Coordinates of C-alpha atoms in Angstrom, one line a residue:
M76 CA -0.1 0.0 0.1
T77 CA 1.4 3.5 -0.9
L78 CA 1.4 6.6 1.3
A79 CA -1.3 8.0 -0.9
D80 CA -3.5 4.9 -0.5
E81 CA -2.9 5.1 3.3
A82 CA -3.8 8.7 3.5
A83 CA -7.0 8.2 1.4
K84 CA -8.2 5.3 3.6
T85 CA -11.5 5.9 5.3
D86 CA -13.1 4.2 8.2
P87 CA -16.9 5.2 8.6
R88 CA -17.0 3.8 12.2
Y89 CA -15.3 7.0 13.3
P90 CA -16.4 10.5 12.9
F91 CA -12.7 11.8 13.5
R92 CA -9.2 11.1 12.3
T93 CA -7.4 7.9 13.5
D94 CA -3.8 6.7 13.2
S95 CA -4.7 4.5 10.3
A96 CA -7.6 6.4 8.6
N97 CA -9.7 9.5 7.9
A98 CA -6.8 11.8 7.3
N99 CA -9.3 14.4 5.9
L100 CA -11.1 14.6 9.3
P101 CA -9.9 16.6 12.5
W102 CA -8.5 14.7 15.4
Y103 CA -10.9 14.2 18.2
Q104 CA -10.7 16.8 21.1
P105 CA -11.8 15.7 24.5
K106 CA -15.0 17.5 25.8
P107 CA -16.3 18.2 29.3
L108 CA -18.2 15.2 30.7
E109 CA -17.3 13.0 27.7
F110 CA -14.9 10.0 27.8
P111 CA -12.7 9.9 24.7
P112 CA -13.9 7.1 22.2
H113 CA -11.7 4.2 21.5
H114 CA -9.3 5.0 18.6
S115 CA -9.8 8.7 18.9
D116 CA -6.1 8.9 20.0
H117 CA -2.7 9.2 18.4
R118 CA -0.3 6.4 19.5
V119 CA 3.2 7.2 20.2
G120 CA 6.0 4.9 21.6
G121 CA 8.5 6.3 24.1
E122 CA 10.6 5.8 27.3
F123 CA 9.0 6.9 30.6
V124 CA 11.6 9.3 32.1
G125 CA 9.6 11.5 34.6
A126 CA 6.5 12.1 36.4
D127 CA 4.8 14.6 38.9
F128 CA 2.8 12.1 40.9
I129 CA 0.8 15.0 42.6
H130 CA -0.2 16.9 39.4
R131 CA -0.6 13.7 37.3
T132 CA 1.9 14.8 34.7
G133 CA 4.7 13.0 33.1
T134 CA 7.4 13.0 30.4
F135 CA 8.6 10.4 27.9
R136 CA 11.2 10.4 25.3
M137 CA 9.8 9.6 21.8
T138 CA 11.4 6.3 20.4
K139 CA 11.5 7.6 16.7
T140 CA 13.0 11.0 17.3
G141 CA 14.5 11.3 20.8
E142 CA 12.2 14.2 21.5
L143 CA 10.9 14.8 25.1
V144 CA 7.1 15.0 25.3
D145 CA 5.2 16.1 28.3
F146 CA 1.7 14.7 29.0
T147 CA -1.1 15.6 31.5
M148 CA -3.4 12.9 32.8
P149 CA -7.1 14.1 32.8
P150 CA -9.2 12.8 35.7
Y151 CA -10.3 9.6 33.8
A152 CA -6.8 8.9 32.4
S153 CA -5.2 5.6 33.3
V154 CA -1.8 3.8 33.3
H155 CA -1.6 0.2 32.6
Y156 CA 1.5 -1.8 33.8
L157 CA 1.9 -5.4 34.1
N158 CA -1.7 -5.8 32.5
A159 CA -3.1 -4.1 35.5
E160 CA -4.0 -0.6 36.4
A161 CA -1.5 1.5 38.1
D162 CA -0.3 4.9 39.4
L163 CA 2.4 6.9 37.9
R164 CA 4.4 6.1 41.0
D165 CA 4.3 2.4 40.3
V166 CA 6.1 2.6 37.1
P167 CA 9.9 2.1 36.9
L168 CA 11.8 4.8 35.0
G169 CA 13.2 3.9 31.6
T170 CA 10.2 1.5 30.8
F171 CA 9.0 1.5 27.2
F172 CA 5.4 2.5 26.8
L173 CA 2.8 3.0 24.1
F174 CA 1.1 6.4 25.0
F175 CA -2.5 7.0 23.8
L176 CA -2.8 10.7 23.4
N177 CA -5.6 13.1 22.5
D178 CA -5.4 16.7 21.0
D179 CA -5.2 19.3 23.7
G180 CA -6.9 21.9 21.6
Q181 CA -3.7 23.7 20.7
G182 CA -2.7 21.1 18.1
H183 CA -0.4 19.1 20.4
F184 CA -0.9 15.6 21.6
T185 CA -0.4 16.1 25.3
R186 CA -3.7 14.7 27.0
L187 CA -3.2 11.1 28.0
A188 CA -6.1 8.6 27.6
T189 CA -4.0 5.6 28.8
M190 CA -0.6 4.2 28.5
E191 CA 0.6 0.5 28.2
D192 CA 3.9 -1.3 28.8
Q193 CA 5.1 -4.1 26.6
F194 CA 3.8 -6.8 29.1
T195 CA 0.4 -5.3 28.9
M196 CA 0.3 -4.9 25.2
D197 CA 1.1 -8.7 24.8
G198 CA -0.5 -10.0 27.9
S199 CA -4.0 -8.3 27.2
H200 CA -4.2 -10.0 23.9
S201 CA -3.2 -13.4 25.3
F202 CA 0.3 -13.3 23.6
T203 CA 3.5 -14.7 25.2
Y204 CA 7.0 -15.6 23.7
R205 CA 8.0 -19.3 23.5
L206 CA 11.8 -19.4 24.3
D207 CA 13.4 -21.3 21.4
E208 CA 17.2 -20.8 22.2
A209 CA 19.1 -18.7 24.7
R210 CA 22.4 -17.2 23.3
L211 CA 23.5 -15.4 26.4
G212 CA 27.1 -15.0 25.0
E213 CA 25.7 -12.9 22.3
G214 CA 23.2 -11.2 24.7
K215 CA 20.0 -12.4 23.0
L216 CA 17.0 -14.8 23.3
L217 CA 15.5 -16.4 20.2
A218 CA 11.8 -16.8 20.7
T219 CA 8.5 -17.3 19.0
K220 CA 5.4 -15.1 19.5
Q221 CA 2.3 -17.1 20.2
S222 CA -1.3 -17.0 21.5
V223 CA -2.0 -20.4 23.1
P224 CA -5.7 -19.7 24.0
K225 CA -6.2 -18.6 20.4
N226 CA -4.2 -21.7 19.1
Q227 CA -1.9 -19.3 17.1
L228 CA 1.5 -21.0 17.8
E229 CA 3.7 -19.3 15.2
V230 CA 2.8 -15.6 15.1
A231 CA 6.3 -14.3 14.6
K232 CA 9.9 -15.0 15.1
V233 CA 11.4 -12.4 17.5
E234 CA 15.0 -11.7 18.9
L235 CA 15.1 -10.3 22.6
Q236 CA 18.3 -8.4 23.7
V237 CA 19.4 -9.0 27.3
T238 CA 22.3 -7.8 29.4
P239 CA 23.7 -8.9 32.9
E240 CA 21.3 -6.2 34.4
T241 CA 18.1 -8.0 33.0
R242 CA 16.0 -9.2 36.0
V243 CA 14.3 -12.5 35.4
W244 CA 11.3 -13.5 37.6
N245 CA 9.9 -16.9 38.3
G246 CA 7.1 -16.9 40.8
D247 CA 7.8 -14.2 43.3
K248 CA 11.6 -14.8 43.2
Q249 CA 14.4 -13.4 41.0
V250 CA 16.4 -16.0 39.1
K251 CA 19.3 -16.0 36.8
L252 CA 19.2 -15.6 33.0
E253 CA 21.0 -19.0 32.9
D254 CA 17.9 -20.6 34.5
L255 CA 15.9 -19.8 31.3
K256 CA 15.3 -23.0 29.3
A257 CA 13.8 -23.7 25.9
G258 CA 10.0 -23.9 26.0
D259 CA 9.5 -21.3 28.7
E260 CA 6.7 -18.8 28.1
L261 CA 7.8 -15.3 28.5
L262 CA 6.6 -11.6 28.9
Y263 CA 8.9 -8.8 29.1
N264 CA 9.5 -5.1 29.4
V265 CA 11.9 -3.1 27.4
T266 CA 14.3 -0.2 28.1
G267 CA 16.6 1.9 26.0
K268 CA 14.6 1.5 22.8
T269 CA 15.4 4.1 20.2
A270 CA 14.9 4.6 16.4
T271 CA 18.3 2.5 15.8
S272 CA 18.1 0.1 18.8
P273 CA 15.3 -2.3 19.8
G274 CA 16.3 -1.9 23.4
V275 CA 17.1 -4.4 26.0
C276 CA 14.8 -6.5 28.3
S277 CA 14.7 -4.8 31.8
D278 CA 12.6 -7.7 33.1
I279 CA 11.4 -11.0 32.1
W280 CA 8.6 -13.0 33.7
V281 CA 8.7 -16.8 33.1
G282 CA 5.5 -18.8 32.8
T283 CA 1.9 -18.0 33.0
D284 CA 1.6 -18.6 36.8
T285 CA 4.4 -15.9 37.2
Q286 CA 2.8 -13.5 35.0
K287 CA -0.7 -13.9 36.6
H288 CA 0.9 -13.3 39.9
A289 CA 2.6 -10.0 38.8
T290 CA -0.8 -8.8 37.5
E291 CA -2.5 -9.7 40.8
Q292 CA 0.3 -7.9 43.0
Q293 CA -0.1 -4.8 40.7
T294 CA -3.8 -4.8 41.0
A295 CA -3.8 -5.2 44.8
K296 CA -1.3 -2.4 45.1
F297 CA -3.5 -0.1 43.0
N298 CA -6.8 -1.0 44.7
E299 CA -5.1 -0.3 48.2
N300 CA -4.3 3.1 47.0
L301 CA -7.8 3.6 45.7
K302 CA -9.3 2.7 48.9
R303 CA -7.0 5.0 50.9
L304 CA -7.8 7.9 48.5
G305 CA -11.3 7.3 47.5
L306 CA -12.9 6.0 44.2
P307 CA -12.8 8.8 41.7
G308 CA -15.5 10.0 39.3
W309 CA -17.2 13.2 38.0
I310 CA -20.6 14.4 38.5
D311 CA -23.0 14.2 35.7
K312 CA -26.1 15.8 37.2
T313 CA -27.4 17.3 40.5
E314 CA -31.0 17.5 41.3
G315 CA -32.0 18.6 44.8
N316 CA -30.1 16.6 47.2
K317 CA -29.2 13.9 44.8
V318 CA -25.9 13.6 42.9
T319 CA -25.4 11.5 39.8
A320 CA -21.7 10.5 39.1
T321 CA -19.8 8.3 36.8
L322 CA -16.8 6.5 38.3
F323 CA -13.4 6.2 36.6
S324 CA -11.6 2.9 35.5
D325 CA -10.2 1.5 32.4
D326 CA -10.5 -2.0 33.5
V327 CA -14.1 -2.8 33.9
P328 CA -14.3 -6.4 35.0
T329 CA -11.6 -5.9 37.6
F330 CA -13.3 -2.7 38.8
K331 CA -16.6 -4.2 39.3
K332 CA -15.1 -7.4 41.0
A333 CA -12.9 -5.3 43.4
W334 CA -15.7 -2.9 44.5
A335 CA -18.7 -5.1 44.5
D336 CA -19.0 -5.0 48.3
A337 CA -18.9 -1.1 48.3
L338 CA -21.3 -0.7 45.5
V339 CA -24.5 -1.9 47.2
V340 CA -27.8 0.0 47.1
G341 CA -28.7 1.4 50.5
Q342 CA -25.3 1.4 51.8
E343 CA -23.4 4.6 53.0
F344 CA -21.0 6.3 50.8
G345 CA -18.6 9.0 52.0
M346 CA -18.3 11.6 49.2
V347 CA -15.7 14.3 49.1
V348 CA -14.7 17.2 46.6
A349 CA -11.6 16.8 44.4
N350 CA -9.9 18.8 41.7
Q351 CA -8.9 18.1 38.2
E352 CA -5.8 16.2 39.6
L353 CA -8.2 14.1 41.9
R354 CA -6.6 15.7 44.9
S355 CA -9.0 16.3 47.9
W356 CA -8.9 18.7 50.9
N357 CA -9.7 17.4 54.3
P358 CA -11.7 14.0 53.8
P359 CA -12.1 13.2 57.6
V360 CA -13.8 16.5 58.1
D361 CA -15.4 17.6 54.8
R362 CA -16.9 14.4 53.5
E363 CA -20.7 14.1 53.2
H364 CA -22.2 11.0 54.4
S365 CA -24.3 10.0 51.5
S366 CA -26.5 7.2 50.9
L367 CA -26.3 5.1 47.7
L368 CA -29.8 5.2 46.0
E369 CA -29.1 3.6 42.6
I370 CA -26.4 1.9 40.3
R371 CA -26.7 2.3 36.6
K372 CA -24.7 0.8 33.8
V373 CA -23.2 3.2 31.2
P374 CA -21.4 2.5 27.9
T375 CA -17.9 1.5 28.1
E376 CA -16.6 1.9 24.5
C377 CA -14.3 4.8 25.6
Y378 CA -11.3 5.4 27.8
G379 CA -11.7 5.8 31.5
C380 CA -15.2 4.8 32.1
S381 CA -15.9 2.1 34.6
G382 CA -19.3 1.3 33.3
V383 CA -20.6 2.3 36.7
Q384 CA -22.8 5.4 37.4
V385 CA -24.1 6.0 41.0
V386 CA -27.0 8.1 42.3
V387 CA -26.4 9.3 45.9
Q388 CA -28.3 11.4 48.3
V389 CA -26.4 13.9 50.4
P390 CA -27.6 15.8 53.5
Y391 CA -25.8 19.1 52.3
M392 CA -24.9 20.2 48.8
L393 CA -21.5 21.4 48.9
E394 CA -20.1 24.2 46.6
G395 CA -17.9 21.5 44.9
F396 CA -20.9 19.1 44.1
R397 CA -21.6 20.7 40.7
R398 CA -22.0 19.2 37.2
G399 CA -18.6 18.5 35.7
R400 CA -16.6 18.6 39.0
N401 CA -14.6 15.7 40.3
V402 CA -15.3 13.8 43.6
R403 CA -14.0 10.8 45.4
F404 CA -16.2 8.1 47.3
F405 CA -15.4 6.0 50.3
G406 CA -17.3 2.8 51.0
A407 CA -18.8 2.0 54.4
G408 CA -16.3 1.2 56.9
W409 CA -13.3 2.4 54.8
P410 CA -10.7 4.3 57.0
I411 CA -10.7 7.8 55.9
K412 CA -7.4 9.8 56.5
D413 CA -5.9 13.1 55.2
P414 CA -3.8 12.7 52.1
P415 CA 0.0 12.7 52.7
Y416 CA 1.5 16.0 53.1
G417 CA 1.9 17.7 49.5
Q418 CA -0.7 15.2 47.9
G419 CA -3.7 16.9 49.4
L420 CA -5.0 20.5 48.8
M421 CA -4.9 21.1 52.6
N422 CA -2.2 20.0 55.0
Y423 CA -3.6 20.3 58.4
G424 CA -1.5 18.7 61.3
Y425 CA 1.8 19.9 59.5
R426 CA 1.9 23.6 58.8
G427 CA -0.5 26.0 57.2
P428 CA -0.1 26.7 53.7
T429 CA 2.0 29.7 52.7
N430 CA 0.6 32.7 50.8
D431 CA 2.4 31.5 47.7
E432 CA 0.9 28.1 47.8
I433 CA -2.5 29.6 48.4
M434 CA -2.1 31.8 45.5
E435 CA -0.8 29.1 43.3
N436 CA -3.6 26.9 44.2
T437 CA -6.1 29.7 43.4
A438 CA -4.5 30.3 40.0
M439 CA -4.8 26.6 39.1
E440 CA -8.3 26.0 40.6
Y441 CA -10.1 29.2 40.1
P442 CA -8.3 31.2 37.1
L443 CA -11.3 33.5 36.7
Q444 CA -10.3 35.2 40.1
F445 CA -7.5 36.8 38.1
P446 CA -8.5 39.8 35.7
Y447 CA -5.6 38.9 33.4
R448 CA -4.2 35.8 31.7
T449 CA -2.0 33.4 33.7
D450 CA 0.0 30.3 32.8
Y451 CA -3.0 28.3 34.2
G452 CA -5.9 29.8 32.3
N453 CA -7.9 33.0 31.2
E454 CA -6.5 32.6 27.5
N455 CA -9.2 35.1 26.4
L456 CA -7.7 37.9 28.6
P457 CA -4.6 39.9 27.9
W458 CA -1.5 39.4 29.9
Y459 CA -0.8 41.7 32.9
H460 CA 1.1 44.7 31.7
F461 CA 4.3 45.4 33.8
K462 CA 4.6 48.9 35.4
A463 CA 8.0 50.2 36.5
G464 CA 8.2 50.9 40.1
E465 CA 5.5 48.4 41.0
E466 CA 5.7 44.9 42.1
P467 CA 3.6 42.9 39.8
P468 CA 0.9 40.5 41.3
K469 CA 1.4 37.0 41.8
Y470 CA 1.1 34.6 38.8
S471 CA 0.8 37.5 36.4
E472 CA 4.0 36.4 34.7
H473 CA 4.7 34.1 31.8
R474 CA 7.2 31.4 33.1
V475 CA 9.9 30.1 30.6
L476 CA 12.6 27.7 30.9
G477 CA 15.8 28.3 29.0
E478 CA 19.5 27.9 29.0
L479 CA 21.4 31.0 29.8
V480 CA 23.8 31.9 26.9
K481 CA 25.4 35.3 28.0
V482 CA 24.8 38.2 30.2
D483 CA 25.9 41.8 30.3
A484 CA 26.2 42.7 34.1
E485 CA 26.3 46.4 33.8
K486 CA 23.3 46.6 31.5
R487 CA 21.5 43.8 33.4
T488 CA 20.5 42.1 30.1
G489 CA 21.3 38.7 28.7
Q490 CA 20.4 36.1 26.2
F491 CA 18.9 32.4 26.6
R492 CA 17.8 29.6 24.6
T493 CA 14.3 28.3 25.3
D494 CA 14.1 24.7 26.5
R495 CA 13.1 22.2 23.9
T496 CA 12.8 24.5 21.0
G497 CA 16.3 26.3 21.2
D498 CA 14.8 29.7 20.2
T499 CA 17.0 32.7 21.2
V500 CA 15.4 35.4 23.5
N501 CA 17.2 38.5 24.7
F502 CA 15.9 39.8 27.9
T503 CA 16.2 42.6 30.5
L504 CA 16.2 42.3 34.2
V505 CA 13.7 45.1 35.0
P506 CA 14.3 47.5 37.9
G507 CA 13.3 45.7 41.1
G508 CA 13.7 42.5 39.4
T509 CA 15.7 39.7 41.4
V510 CA 18.2 36.9 40.5
R511 CA 18.6 33.8 42.6
Y512 CA 21.3 31.4 42.3
L513 CA 22.1 28.3 44.6
N514 CA 19.0 29.5 46.5
A515 CA 20.7 32.8 47.4
T516 CA 20.3 36.4 46.0
A517 CA 22.8 36.9 43.2
A518 CA 23.8 38.9 40.3
L519 CA 23.2 37.9 36.7
A520 CA 26.9 37.3 36.2
D521 CA 27.1 34.7 39.1
I522 CA 25.1 32.3 36.9
P523 CA 27.3 30.3 34.6
P524 CA 26.5 30.3 31.0
G525 CA 25.0 26.9 30.0
T526 CA 22.7 26.7 33.2
R527 CA 19.1 26.2 32.7
C528 CA 17.1 28.8 34.4
S529 CA 13.3 29.7 35.1
F530 CA 12.5 33.1 33.7
Q531 CA 9.5 35.0 34.9
L532 CA 8.7 37.3 32.0
Y533 CA 6.5 40.2 31.1
Q534 CA 5.7 41.6 27.6
D535 CA 7.6 44.6 26.2
E536 CA 6.0 47.2 24.1
S537 CA 6.0 44.9 21.0
G538 CA 4.3 42.2 23.0
A539 CA 7.3 39.9 23.2
F540 CA 8.2 38.3 26.5
T541 CA 11.6 40.0 27.2
Q542 CA 11.2 41.8 30.5
A543 CA 12.5 39.5 33.3
W544 CA 11.3 40.0 36.9
V545 CA 12.8 36.8 38.5
V546 CA 15.6 34.6 37.2
N547 CA 16.2 31.3 39.1
D548 CA 18.2 28.3 38.5
D549 CA 17.1 24.6 39.1
F550 CA 18.9 24.3 42.4
T551 CA 16.9 27.3 43.8
H552 CA 13.5 26.3 42.6
L553 CA 14.0 22.8 44.4
A554 CA 15.7 24.2 47.5
A555 CA 13.0 26.8 47.9
N556 CA 10.3 24.2 47.9
N557 CA 11.9 22.1 50.5
T558 CA 12.5 19.4 48.0
T559 CA 15.7 17.3 47.0
Y560 CA 16.3 14.4 44.6
R561 CA 16.9 11.1 46.3
V562 CA 19.2 8.6 44.3
K563 CA 17.0 5.5 43.4
A564 CA 19.5 3.9 41.0
L565 CA 22.9 4.6 39.6
K566 CA 23.4 3.6 35.9
L567 CA 26.5 5.5 35.3
K568 CA 27.6 3.1 32.3
E569 CA 24.4 4.5 30.5
G570 CA 25.2 8.0 31.7
R571 CA 22.0 8.0 33.7
I572 CA 20.9 8.5 37.4
D573 CA 17.3 7.6 38.5
V574 CA 16.0 10.0 41.3
G575 CA 12.8 10.3 43.4
W576 CA 11.5 13.7 44.4
Q577 CA 11.5 14.0 48.2
L578 CA 10.3 16.5 50.6
T579 CA 12.1 17.5 53.8
K580 CA 10.6 15.8 56.9
M581 CA 7.5 17.4 58.3
K582 CA 5.8 17.3 61.6
N583 CA 2.7 15.0 61.9
Y584 CA -0.2 15.4 64.0
N585 CA 1.6 14.1 67.0
G586 CA 4.5 16.6 66.5
D587 CA 6.8 13.8 65.2
M588 CA 9.0 14.4 62.3
E589 CA 7.9 12.2 59.3
L590 CA 9.0 11.5 55.9
E591 CA 6.3 11.7 53.2
P592 CA 5.9 9.6 50.1
D593 CA 7.8 10.9 46.9
L594 CA 6.3 13.6 45.0
G595 CA 7.8 12.3 41.6
Q596 CA 10.7 10.8 39.9
S597 CA 13.1 11.7 37.0
V598 CA 15.9 10.4 34.9
F599 CA 19.1 12.7 34.9
H600 CA 21.8 12.4 32.3
V601 CA 25.4 12.7 33.4
T602 CA 28.6 13.1 31.3
P603 CA 32.3 13.0 32.2
E604 CA 32.2 16.9 32.5
T605 CA 29.6 16.7 35.2
R606 CA 30.9 18.1 38.4
V607 CA 29.9 16.5 41.8
W608 CA 30.4 18.4 45.0
K609 CA 30.4 17.1 48.6
G610 CA 31.1 19.6 51.3
D611 CA 33.7 21.9 49.7
Q612 CA 35.3 19.1 47.7
Q613 CA 34.9 17.9 44.1
V614 CA 34.3 14.3 44.1
Q615 CA 33.8 11.6 41.3
L616 CA 30.3 10.5 39.9
S617 CA 31.3 7.0 41.2
D618 CA 31.3 8.2 44.6
L619 CA 27.5 8.7 44.5
A620 CA 25.4 6.1 46.3
V621 CA 21.8 5.1 46.3
G622 CA 20.0 7.2 49.0
D623 CA 22.0 10.2 48.4
L624 CA 20.2 13.6 48.7
L625 CA 21.0 15.6 45.6
L626 CA 20.3 19.2 44.3
V627 CA 21.5 19.7 40.6
N628 CA 21.8 22.2 37.8
Q629 CA 21.4 21.1 34.2
T630 CA 21.7 22.4 30.7
G631 CA 18.7 23.1 28.4
E632 CA 17.1 20.4 26.4
F633 CA 17.4 20.9 22.7
P634 CA 16.7 18.8 19.6
G635 CA 19.4 16.2 19.4
Q636 CA 21.0 17.5 22.7
P637 CA 19.4 16.0 25.7
A638 CA 19.8 17.8 28.8
H639 CA 22.5 16.8 31.3
C640 CA 23.6 17.7 34.8
T641 CA 26.5 20.4 34.8
D642 CA 26.7 20.2 38.6
I643 CA 25.5 17.9 41.5
W644 CA 25.6 18.7 45.2
V645 CA 25.5 15.9 47.6
G646 CA 23.9 16.1 51.0
E647 CA 21.9 18.7 52.9
D648 CA 25.0 20.0 54.6
T649 CA 26.5 20.6 51.2
H650 CA 23.2 22.3 50.1
K651 CA 23.2 24.6 53.0
S652 CA 26.9 25.5 52.8
V653 CA 26.8 26.3 49.0
T654 CA 23.9 28.6 49.7
E655 CA 25.7 30.4 52.4
R656 CA 28.8 31.0 50.3
Q657 CA 26.7 32.4 47.5
G658 CA 25.0 34.7 49.8
K659 CA 28.2 36.0 51.3
K660 CA 29.6 36.5 47.8
L661 CA 26.9 38.9 46.9
A662 CA 27.2 40.7 50.3
S663 CA 30.9 41.0 49.8
A664 CA 30.4 42.3 46.3
K665 CA 28.0 45.1 47.5
K666 CA 30.3 46.0 50.4

């Protein structure tokens, strides 16, 4: 079939463009209270390299181009890992996924419908790989793709790449590659897949019992988290004190089986308000004790719909119980606790939210409170016009990431290249504007060229964003938010460090210091030129260890040039001392 034939192909089943047909039609765009239909998405393969668990966003590196792609998970979006539903926090960094993406309304495919690892893509269609021969000296396994339930025993011949780092699982135990034998039925996941490399197996599961066990374990883990946070859904209709809501899930049979005891007419349901990120406020206090009046079946030929719609009656209609808003439900007898610090929208028992946190939450949740456009909304309004001599209001700026190229210290001007695109921007630090480097007040000249920074910008007379109010490096952004990176895995042969985003310890209700769950995770690239600092000494990359707490600065990310760490600072004492030194440097210069 020629490209022209492919472009001309039509499929009358779908009133929108798909990956294989209807190129003359527009792509589907998600609509309020509408689950995206199956095949309405554009599918892209890539390696999962980062996620913000709290805001349900992530990043992957496209297999074909090496380009970084950011995605956002709408409330109904799902993750499938090991042929079970999962949270972003369950997924190992570096895993290859197929991402099902919808148009975000700006012509970019950034809204996730679902994502599937290789294990799921094969296992959900009853495929396994029969091992024919293990050539471990060549780093390969020769296998035949098959579907025993469908009696398809010779679907395709495949060659799987393995390394000494490949993990092999039999039952609930890890075994050696040498334990594999001809005839074994395998499922696997892949890492390192690119346009020129098939990647290598990160994990291999041997036998259908092992594969079933892995799926069941992941299902139990996901359901335990759901029970703790509440079953999510959106409100379709309100009438008097009745609320009709559809629950989210992309695995209908498993969902109905797991929650059959909770979905019983006449039983009590606790209902709480949630935001677009499915974060709730203060469930033990603000939940409404509702009564489950009716359970309805709804169509599931779409992404994210569990097939279950509930009608509940509440004693009080809260402000958040409106059509189109999100809620979470707790079954009778479920323990109801506040979300971990940083995961919920309120954090009683630790410390009250700062003014900045309140404003940011307001900007995200209630953009109409602002009489100007923000990075979070109000696209129909003009941007705030910066006025010399006045401090601009919070979140009126446009934030841009970019690699600093050069500065003119006397004129307080500089130039940076925008992250991802590499566009050149000339900027001026306006009167009253500030620079922070290493979490201390600094001069523009203190920031080494090649450092990625966040620029808070306002428009000039021509409408271009060139007036900088604040310039921060990555170190400052993390340190100012009481966050560090914790080393999860060192893969220095691959030029890579895997990290979790860790908050500093917070006081719990009893006044005890407590470490909360990670906020996210990332892959960092390192090179032989990456500098590592511990105390006031420069050390080697090989001196890093799992569990080390890091702050880093990086270069920008450009086409064909992935970002890498320029400097890594190890340990809280190092972070504190380098900030103090930078603060003294500026004070000395002023004196």
